[in-house]
XYZ file of N, CA and C in Angstrom:
603
model
N 256.882 83.222 46.051
C 258.268 83.496 46.424
C 258.503 83.304 47.919
N 257.444 83.070 48.714
C 257.623 83.025 50.153
C 258.402 81.812 50.614
N 258.602 80.803 49.744
C 259.343 79.625 50.148
C 260.808 79.932 50.418
N 261.343 81.039 49.907
C 262.774 81.273 50.010
C 263.158 82.021 51.269
N 262.198 82.410 52.090
C 262.530 83.207 53.256
C 261.944 82.583 54.514
N 262.636 82.802 55.624
C 262.093 82.420 56.917
C 261.288 83.585 57.495
N 261.867 84.756 57.445
C 261.207 85.944 57.981
C 261.643 87.148 57.158
N 260.901 87.506 56.114
C 261.306 88.638 55.274
C 261.420 89.915 56.086
N 262.381 90.736 55.706
C 262.540 92.027 56.379
C 261.278 92.854 56.182
N 260.665 93.275 57.303
C 259.371 93.946 57.241
C 259.427 95.206 56.391
N 260.527 95.941 56.465
C 260.633 97.204 55.726
C 260.495 96.994 54.225
N 260.901 95.825 53.753
C 260.850 95.564 52.327
C 259.439 95.225 51.847
N 258.506 95.059 52.756
C 257.143 94.714 52.377
C 256.223 95.935 52.312
N 256.735 97.100 52.610
C 255.875 98.279 52.699
C 255.379 98.760 51.340
N 256.190 98.569 50.307
C 255.796 99.046 48.984
C 256.634 98.321 47.947
N 256.350 98.600 46.694
C 257.162 98.014 45.627
C 258.361 98.911 45.340
N 259.426 98.285 44.889
C 260.670 98.994 44.673
C 261.069 98.932 43.204
N 261.773 99.954 42.773
C 262.330 99.930 41.428
C 263.623 99.123 41.449
N 264.066 98.728 40.281
C 265.346 98.014 40.178
C 266.476 98.866 40.735
N 266.457 100.142 40.428
C 267.504 101.038 40.909
C 267.521 101.107 42.437
N 266.344 101.153 43.049
C 266.271 101.175 44.513
C 266.795 99.870 45.105
N 266.422 98.766 44.490
C 266.905 97.460 44.965
C 268.425 97.381 44.910
N 269.004 97.764 43.790
C 270.455 97.688 43.639
C 271.169 98.592 44.632
N 270.598 99.757 44.904
C 271.196 100.660 45.888
C 271.114 100.058 47.285
N 269.999 99.437 47.605
C 269.837 98.803 48.911
C 270.790 97.622 49.075
N 271.029 96.879 47.995
C 271.932 95.728 48.079
C 273.357 96.148 48.402
N 273.747 97.335 47.979
C 275.102 97.803 48.257
C 275.360 97.928 49.747
N 274.298 98.236 50.506
C 274.439 98.446 51.949
C 273.996 97.242 52.774
N 273.379 96.261 52.134
C 272.790 95.132 52.867
C 273.866 94.192 53.419
N 273.589 93.610 54.577
C 274.506 92.636 55.179
C 274.149 91.203 54.792
N 272.958 91.006 54.224
C 272.566 89.699 53.674
C 272.070 89.934 52.247
N 272.091 88.880 51.455
C 271.666 89.005 50.063
C 270.145 88.915 49.944
N 269.622 89.592 48.912
C 268.184 89.589 48.663
C 267.897 89.305 47.201
N 266.760 88.669 46.963
C 266.256 88.525 45.607
C 265.276 89.656 45.323
N 265.145 89.966 44.045
C 264.191 90.976 43.601
C 263.337 90.357 42.509
N 262.018 90.537 42.616
C 261.122 90.014 41.581
C 259.885 90.878 41.479
N 259.715 91.506 40.331
C 258.544 92.322 40.022
C 258.223 93.329 41.129
N 259.248 94.023 41.585
C 259.063 95.091 42.554
C 259.160 94.687 44.003
N 259.209 93.392 44.289
C 259.293 92.925 45.670
C 260.692 92.421 45.977
N 261.095 92.549 47.237
C 262.425 92.153 47.683
C 262.291 91.087 48.769
N 263.094 90.028 48.629
C 263.008 88.881 49.530
C 264.385 88.540 50.080
N 264.467 88.383 51.411
C 265.732 87.986 52.031
C 266.033 86.529 51.699
N 267.297 86.231 51.420
C 267.710 84.867 51.132
C 268.228 84.217 52.409
N 267.918 82.949 52.583
C 268.286 82.252 53.802
C 269.773 81.918 53.834
N 270.302 81.707 55.045
C 271.706 81.358 55.213
C 271.975 79.913 54.828
N 273.250 79.542 54.819
C 273.658 78.215 54.358
C 274.076 77.333 55.522
N 273.752 76.031 55.424
C 274.086 75.053 56.449
C 275.496 74.500 56.243
N 275.923 73.652 57.175
C 277.227 72.977 57.050
C 277.287 72.181 55.747
N 276.266 71.343 55.509
C 276.262 70.529 54.297
C 276.297 71.394 53.042
N 275.526 72.474 53.070
C 275.489 73.377 51.918
C 276.890 73.889 51.599
N 277.612 74.300 52.617
C 278.948 74.845 52.403
C 279.937 73.792 51.922
N 279.845 72.575 52.467
C 280.722 71.495 52.008
C 280.417 71.159 50.553
N 279.131 71.032 50.228
C 278.741 70.743 48.846
C 279.236 71.831 47.898
N 279.064 73.072 48.292
C 279.531 74.171 47.449
C 281.021 74.035 47.158
N 281.816 73.811 48.200
C 283.260 73.694 48.010
C 283.606 72.537 47.094
N 282.966 71.384 47.322
C 283.244 70.198 46.506
C 282.912 70.439 45.033
N 281.725 70.982 44.788
C 281.279 71.198 43.405
C 282.139 72.249 42.729
N 282.398 73.337 43.433
C 283.165 74.433 42.841
C 284.557 73.956 42.435
N 285.194 73.173 43.295
C 286.534 72.682 42.980
C 286.501 71.658 41.853
N 285.563 70.713 41.923
C 285.500 69.649 40.919
C 285.187 70.208 39.536
N 284.174 71.067 39.465
C 283.778 71.633 38.177
C 284.813 72.647 37.701
N 285.312 73.453 38.629
C 286.307 74.450 38.254
C 287.546 73.837 37.625
N 288.004 72.710 38.180
C 289.172 72.031 37.612
C 288.889 71.519 36.204
N 287.673 71.066 35.975
C 287.304 70.551 34.655
C 287.205 71.669 33.615
N 286.995 72.886 34.082
C 286.829 74.015 33.160
C 288.150 74.637 32.709
N 289.254 74.165 33.269
C 290.545 74.724 32.880
C 290.770 74.546 31.378
N 291.131 75.620 30.714
C 291.372 75.569 29.289
C 290.146 75.826 28.439
N 288.970 75.926 29.077
C 287.739 76.215 28.353
C 287.413 77.707 28.425
N 286.599 78.184 27.491
C 286.207 79.594 27.476
C 284.990 79.822 28.370
N 285.055 79.275 29.559
C 283.950 79.397 30.524
C 284.528 79.706 31.894
N 283.763 80.458 32.688
C 284.191 80.806 34.040
C 283.108 80.414 35.034
N 283.555 79.954 36.191
C 282.624 79.524 37.231
C 282.612 80.553 38.353
N 281.410 80.820 38.892
C 281.249 81.807 39.952
C 280.391 81.230 41.081
N 280.616 81.763 42.287
C 279.844 81.348 43.441
C 278.658 82.262 43.688
N 278.109 82.171 44.886
C 276.840 82.835 45.185
C 276.965 84.336 45.433
N 278.157 84.899 45.334
C 278.277 86.353 45.411
C 278.054 87.016 44.056
N 277.934 86.197 43.014
C 277.700 86.737 41.668
C 276.208 86.964 41.471
N 275.809 88.222 41.380
C 274.389 88.532 41.195
C 274.023 88.381 39.718
N 272.878 87.766 39.472
C 272.403 87.516 38.117
C 271.026 88.130 37.930
N 270.786 88.630 36.736
C 269.484 89.194 36.390
C 268.927 88.488 35.163
N 267.613 88.319 35.164
C 266.911 87.798 33.993
C 266.007 88.925 33.500
N 266.429 89.725 32.529
C 265.620 90.852 32.054
C 264.247 90.428 31.562
N 264.132 89.199 31.069
C 262.865 88.729 30.516
C 261.748 88.644 31.565
N 262.092 88.494 32.851
C 261.047 88.393 33.875
C 261.332 89.237 35.118
N 262.423 89.976 35.137
C 262.807 90.934 36.184
C 263.554 90.328 37.365
N 263.728 89.008 37.440
C 264.361 88.393 38.609
C 265.829 88.796 38.749
N 266.185 89.216 39.960
C 267.581 89.355 40.370
C 267.815 88.315 41.457
N 268.859 87.520 41.329
C 269.114 86.482 42.316
C 270.592 86.149 42.347
N 270.969 85.261 43.279
C 272.356 84.855 43.457
C 272.425 83.326 43.410
N 272.563 82.716 42.234
C 272.655 81.253 42.177
C 273.838 80.754 43.000
N 273.709 79.554 43.556
C 274.820 79.005 44.334
C 276.077 78.907 43.474
N 275.919 78.389 42.274
C 277.037 78.300 41.327
C 276.502 78.601 39.932
N 277.235 79.394 39.178
C 276.850 79.673 37.797
C 278.091 79.610 36.914
N 277.872 79.191 35.681
C 278.957 79.107 34.705
C 278.590 79.992 33.520
N 279.492 80.899 33.174
C 279.302 81.798 32.043
C 280.354 81.473 30.994
N 279.928 81.360 29.761
C 280.847 81.021 28.680
C 280.963 82.175 27.686
N 282.131 82.227 27.031
C 282.432 83.284 26.068
C 282.406 84.654 26.749
N 281.794 85.633 26.169
C 281.776 86.970 26.764
C 280.809 87.019 27.942
N 281.272 87.593 29.048
C 280.425 87.747 30.228
C 279.834 89.147 30.187
N 278.504 89.224 30.149
C 277.826 90.508 29.972
C 277.122 90.938 31.260
N 277.188 92.217 31.565
C 276.474 92.774 32.706
C 275.337 93.652 32.203
N 274.405 93.972 33.100
C 273.296 94.839 32.693
C 273.800 96.275 32.571
N 273.070 97.089 31.836
C 273.519 98.447 31.533
C 273.677 99.314 32.778
N 272.777 99.136 33.745
C 272.769 100.057 34.886
C 273.616 99.569 36.069
N 274.217 98.378 35.960
C 275.011 97.875 37.080
C 276.066 96.898 36.579
N 277.327 97.230 36.777
C 278.422 96.402 36.281
C 278.672 95.179 37.147
N 277.970 95.057 38.280
C 278.136 93.906 39.160
C 276.974 92.918 39.054
N 276.113 93.115 38.083
C 274.981 92.213 37.858
C 275.093 91.652 36.446
N 275.084 90.315 36.348
C 275.387 89.680 35.075
C 274.192 88.924 34.508
N 274.246 88.685 33.210
C 273.152 88.016 32.502
C 273.700 86.871 31.654
N 272.798 86.003 31.229
C 273.061 84.948 30.254
C 274.065 83.875 30.700
N 273.847 83.252 31.850
C 274.688 82.107 32.214
C 274.372 80.900 31.333
N 275.340 79.999 31.220
C 275.152 78.764 30.461
C 274.653 77.632 31.355
N 275.157 77.589 32.579
C 274.787 76.545 33.547
C 274.509 77.191 34.894
N 273.464 76.723 35.568
C 273.171 77.144 36.940
C 273.084 75.903 37.808
N 273.730 75.955 38.966
C 273.677 74.865 39.938
C 273.149 75.423 41.252
N 272.085 74.824 41.753
C 271.538 75.208 43.056
C 271.672 74.037 44.029
N 272.038 74.353 45.262
C 272.116 73.356 46.330
C 270.822 73.432 47.123
N 270.072 72.339 47.138
C 268.746 72.342 47.737
C 268.819 72.192 49.253
N 268.032 72.991 49.953
C 267.857 72.861 51.398
C 266.367 72.688 51.673
N 265.988 72.255 52.884
C 264.562 72.063 53.171
C 263.720 73.308 52.916
N 264.280 74.503 53.142
C 263.496 75.732 53.005
C 263.446 76.261 51.584
N 264.307 75.743 50.689
C 264.355 76.290 49.333
C 264.001 75.297 48.236
N 263.955 73.992 48.553
C 263.859 72.997 47.479
C 262.583 73.130 46.641
N 261.463 73.439 47.274
C 260.224 73.578 46.494
C 260.306 74.768 45.533
N 260.854 75.852 46.008
C 261.023 77.047 45.176
C 262.017 76.787 44.043
N 263.150 76.157 44.366
C 264.175 75.894 43.355
C 263.665 74.950 42.266
N 262.850 73.971 42.668
C 262.328 73.009 41.690
C 261.160 73.570 40.886
N 260.433 74.501 41.468
C 259.210 74.983 40.851
C 259.344 76.338 40.216
N 258.944 77.372 40.961
C 258.875 78.715 40.378
C 260.232 79.212 39.902
N 261.287 78.929 40.664
C 262.595 79.447 40.262
C 263.054 78.799 38.958
N 262.822 77.498 38.813
C 263.185 76.819 37.570
C 262.422 77.430 36.394
N 261.144 77.705 36.603
C 260.354 78.326 35.533
C 260.901 79.696 35.151
N 261.370 80.443 36.139
C 261.974 81.745 35.851
C 263.306 81.579 35.126
N 264.082 80.589 35.541
C 265.366 80.329 34.888
C 265.174 79.929 33.423
N 264.079 79.282 33.111
C 263.833 78.848 31.733
C 263.729 80.031 30.768
N 263.507 81.236 31.299
C 263.434 82.423 30.444
C 264.809 82.914 30.000
N 265.888 82.343 30.565
C 267.242 82.759 30.180
C 267.547 82.190 28.794
N 267.753 83.028 27.781
C 267.892 82.542 26.403
C 269.041 81.563 26.182
N 270.161 81.744 26.889
C 271.340 80.914 26.640
C 271.554 79.815 27.678
N 270.616 79.664 28.613
C 270.785 78.627 29.640
C 270.660 77.241 29.010
N 271.645 76.385 29.277
C 271.651 75.044 28.702
C 271.461 73.940 29.736
N 271.795 74.239 30.995
C 271.644 73.218 32.038
C 271.256 73.857 33.364
N 270.422 73.122 34.099
C 270.044 73.523 35.454
C 270.165 72.292 36.333
N 271.033 72.370 37.334
C 271.343 71.210 38.164
C 271.011 71.531 39.613
N 270.253 70.635 40.250
C 269.878 70.789 41.651
C 270.474 69.644 42.453
N 271.203 69.984 43.501
C 271.900 68.994 44.318
C 271.362 69.057 45.732
N 270.798 67.954 46.202
C 270.173 67.919 47.523
C 271.237 67.913 48.614
N 270.989 68.645 49.686
C 271.971 68.754 50.770
C 271.727 67.752 51.896
N 270.620 67.005 51.844
C 270.303 66.086 52.940
C 270.391 64.619 52.542
N 270.416 64.339 51.257
C 270.526 62.974 50.767
C 271.215 62.991 49.419
N 271.691 61.821 48.994
C 272.332 61.737 47.679
C 271.242 61.804 46.620
N 271.102 62.964 46.015
C 270.076 63.167 45.003
C 270.456 64.365 44.142
N 270.642 64.117 42.859
C 270.982 65.165 41.912
C 269.980 65.145 40.769
N 269.358 66.286 40.522
C 268.433 66.435 39.403
C 269.106 67.347 38.382
N 269.473 66.778 37.252
C 270.220 67.524 36.239
C 269.376 67.658 34.980
N 268.965 68.881 34.701
C 268.176 69.170 33.502
C 269.083 69.778 32.430
N 268.881 69.368 31.197
C 269.587 69.981 30.083
C 268.628 70.134 28.906
N 268.951 71.057 28.016
C 268.121 71.273 26.822
C 268.637 70.406 25.684
N 267.741 69.607 25.115
C 268.148 68.748 24.011
C 268.049 69.483 22.671
N 268.303 68.760 21.600
C 268.312 69.393 20.272
C 266.942 69.913 19.863
N 265.887 69.358 20.460
C 264.522 69.823 20.163
C 264.102 70.981 21.057
N 265.054 71.497 21.841
C 264.804 72.632 22.743
C 263.859 72.265 23.886
N 263.863 70.995 24.271
C 263.079 70.536 25.408
C 264.010 70.256 26.586
N 263.487 70.491 27.806
C 264.259 70.189 29.000
C 264.157 68.701 29.320
N 265.301 68.050 29.495
C 265.379 66.620 29.775
C 266.024 66.425 31.140
N 265.467 65.516 31.945
C 265.976 65.275 33.299
C 266.814 64.010 33.363
N 268.018 64.144 33.921
C 268.827 63.003 34.334
C 268.883 63.035 35.853
N 268.418 61.975 36.497
C 268.363 61.945 37.958
C 269.334 60.911 38.502
N 270.022 61.277 39.585
C 271.027 60.391 40.187
C 270.767 60.282 41.690
N 270.726 59.051 42.179
C 270.458 58.832 43.605
C 271.430 57.851 44.244
N 272.458 57.440 43.521
C 273.458 56.517 44.046
C 274.812 57.208 44.106
N 275.551 56.985 45.204
C 276.844 57.624 45.375
C 277.834 57.167 44.309
N 277.562 56.026 43.696
C 278.440 55.507 42.644
C 278.134 56.114 41.277
N 277.077 56.938 41.188
C 276.687 57.534 39.910
C 277.657 58.648 39.495
N 277.519 59.039 38.246
C 278.317 60.132 37.689
C 277.393 61.181 37.090
N 277.638 62.426 37.433
C 276.880 63.547 36.870
C 277.553 64.007 35.585
N 276.786 64.065 34.516
C 277.303 64.569 33.249
C 276.811 65.995 33.019
N 277.743 66.919 32.861
C 277.384 68.265 32.435
C 277.424 68.257 30.910
N 276.270 68.085 30.332
C 276.153 67.841 28.897
C 276.749 68.990 28.086
N 276.405 70.218 28.445
C 276.869 71.373 27.667
C 278.359 71.629 27.831
N 278.938 71.138 28.919
C 280.353 71.355 29.186
C 281.228 70.228 28.641
N 280.630 69.051 28.448
C 281.370 67.932 27.884
C 282.254 67.188 28.864
N 281.859 67.157 30.154
C 282.637 66.378 31.112
C 281.727 65.839 32.216
N 282.287 64.901 33.001
C 281.554 64.238 34.082
C 282.162 64.600 35.430
N 281.334 64.500 36.471
C 281.794 64.666 37.852
C 281.182 63.536 38.678
N 282.004 62.827 39.433
C 281.522 61.716 40.247
C 280.727 62.234 41.443
N 279.589 61.590 41.738
C 278.817 61.985 42.915
C 279.614 61.767 44.200
N 280.523 60.808 44.192
C 281.361 60.587 45.372
C 282.248 61.798 45.656
N 282.637 62.525 44.619
C 283.406 63.755 44.814
C 282.498 64.899 45.287
N 281.283 64.940 44.737
C 280.332 65.985 45.126
C 279.947 65.866 46.595
N 279.733 64.625 47.059
C 279.229 64.408 48.417
C 280.313 64.045 49.429
N 281.559 64.223 49.071
C 282.640 63.920 50.011
C 282.518 64.788 51.265
N 282.547 64.134 52.427
C 282.458 64.795 53.749
C 281.070 65.360 54.062
N 280.087 65.119 53.217
C 278.732 65.604 53.471
C 278.012 64.630 54.383
N 277.317 65.156 55.394
C 276.567 64.319 56.331
C 275.165 64.126 55.794
N 274.985 63.109 54.959
C 273.693 62.891 54.310
C 273.018 61.644 54.847
N 271.711 61.553 54.584
C 270.916 60.399 54.971
C 271.035 59.335 53.903
N 271.646 58.199 54.241
C 271.861 57.129 53.264
C 270.595 56.333 52.992
N 269.570 56.520 53.852
C 268.330 55.771 53.665
C 268.363 54.384 54.258
N 269.461 54.013 54.912
C 269.593 52.682 55.502
C 269.231 52.697 56.981
C-alpha cells in the first residue's frame, strides 16, 4: 500500500485501528485516507491534469447517464469493500439501481458498477496492481477504467459473459472509450481536452 502515499502521517503508523476509529478520524481529517486491514494511509493530492481529466470525464459520462438508473459520484464519495476491508475514495464511481451504504456509516457506500481512476506517477502501480485486485472482490463491479494523466492512455477492463476481466486499451486521441456495462461511448478527444499530455512526438 506504500505506493499511494508520499509521507504517511506518522501518528497513523503507531498501531492498528478499528473501522469505527478510522471513520471517526475521517470526520475530522483535512485530507482523505484509505483504510486497509487496520492500517490508515494518506491519499496524495491531485495535479492540474488530474483535475482537468476529472472534470472532462465527469461531465461527459454524466451527460450520457441522463435517463438511466445510475448515478455518478466524484472522489468525495467514500466506498467500502466488506469482502477485504478496504475503504477508499475512487476518483469516479457509478452506482446503479439502489445505492447502499454500510450499516455503521451512512456516508460510506458499497457495490459500485463502474470505477474510474485517474493515474498519476505516484499511484499508477498501485491502481493497476493491488488496488485492482482489491476492486475485483466487489460482487457487482462490471468495469474498471484507468486513465493516464501524463499521456493518452486508457486501460478499460470489463467482465465478459464468462466472468473474466477483458482489457480494451486505447492510446490514440482519435479512439473511443466504450463503457460496456453502460451501453455508450466517450471520445478520448473529449476526455483529454485541455490536458497537457506527452504526445510522444
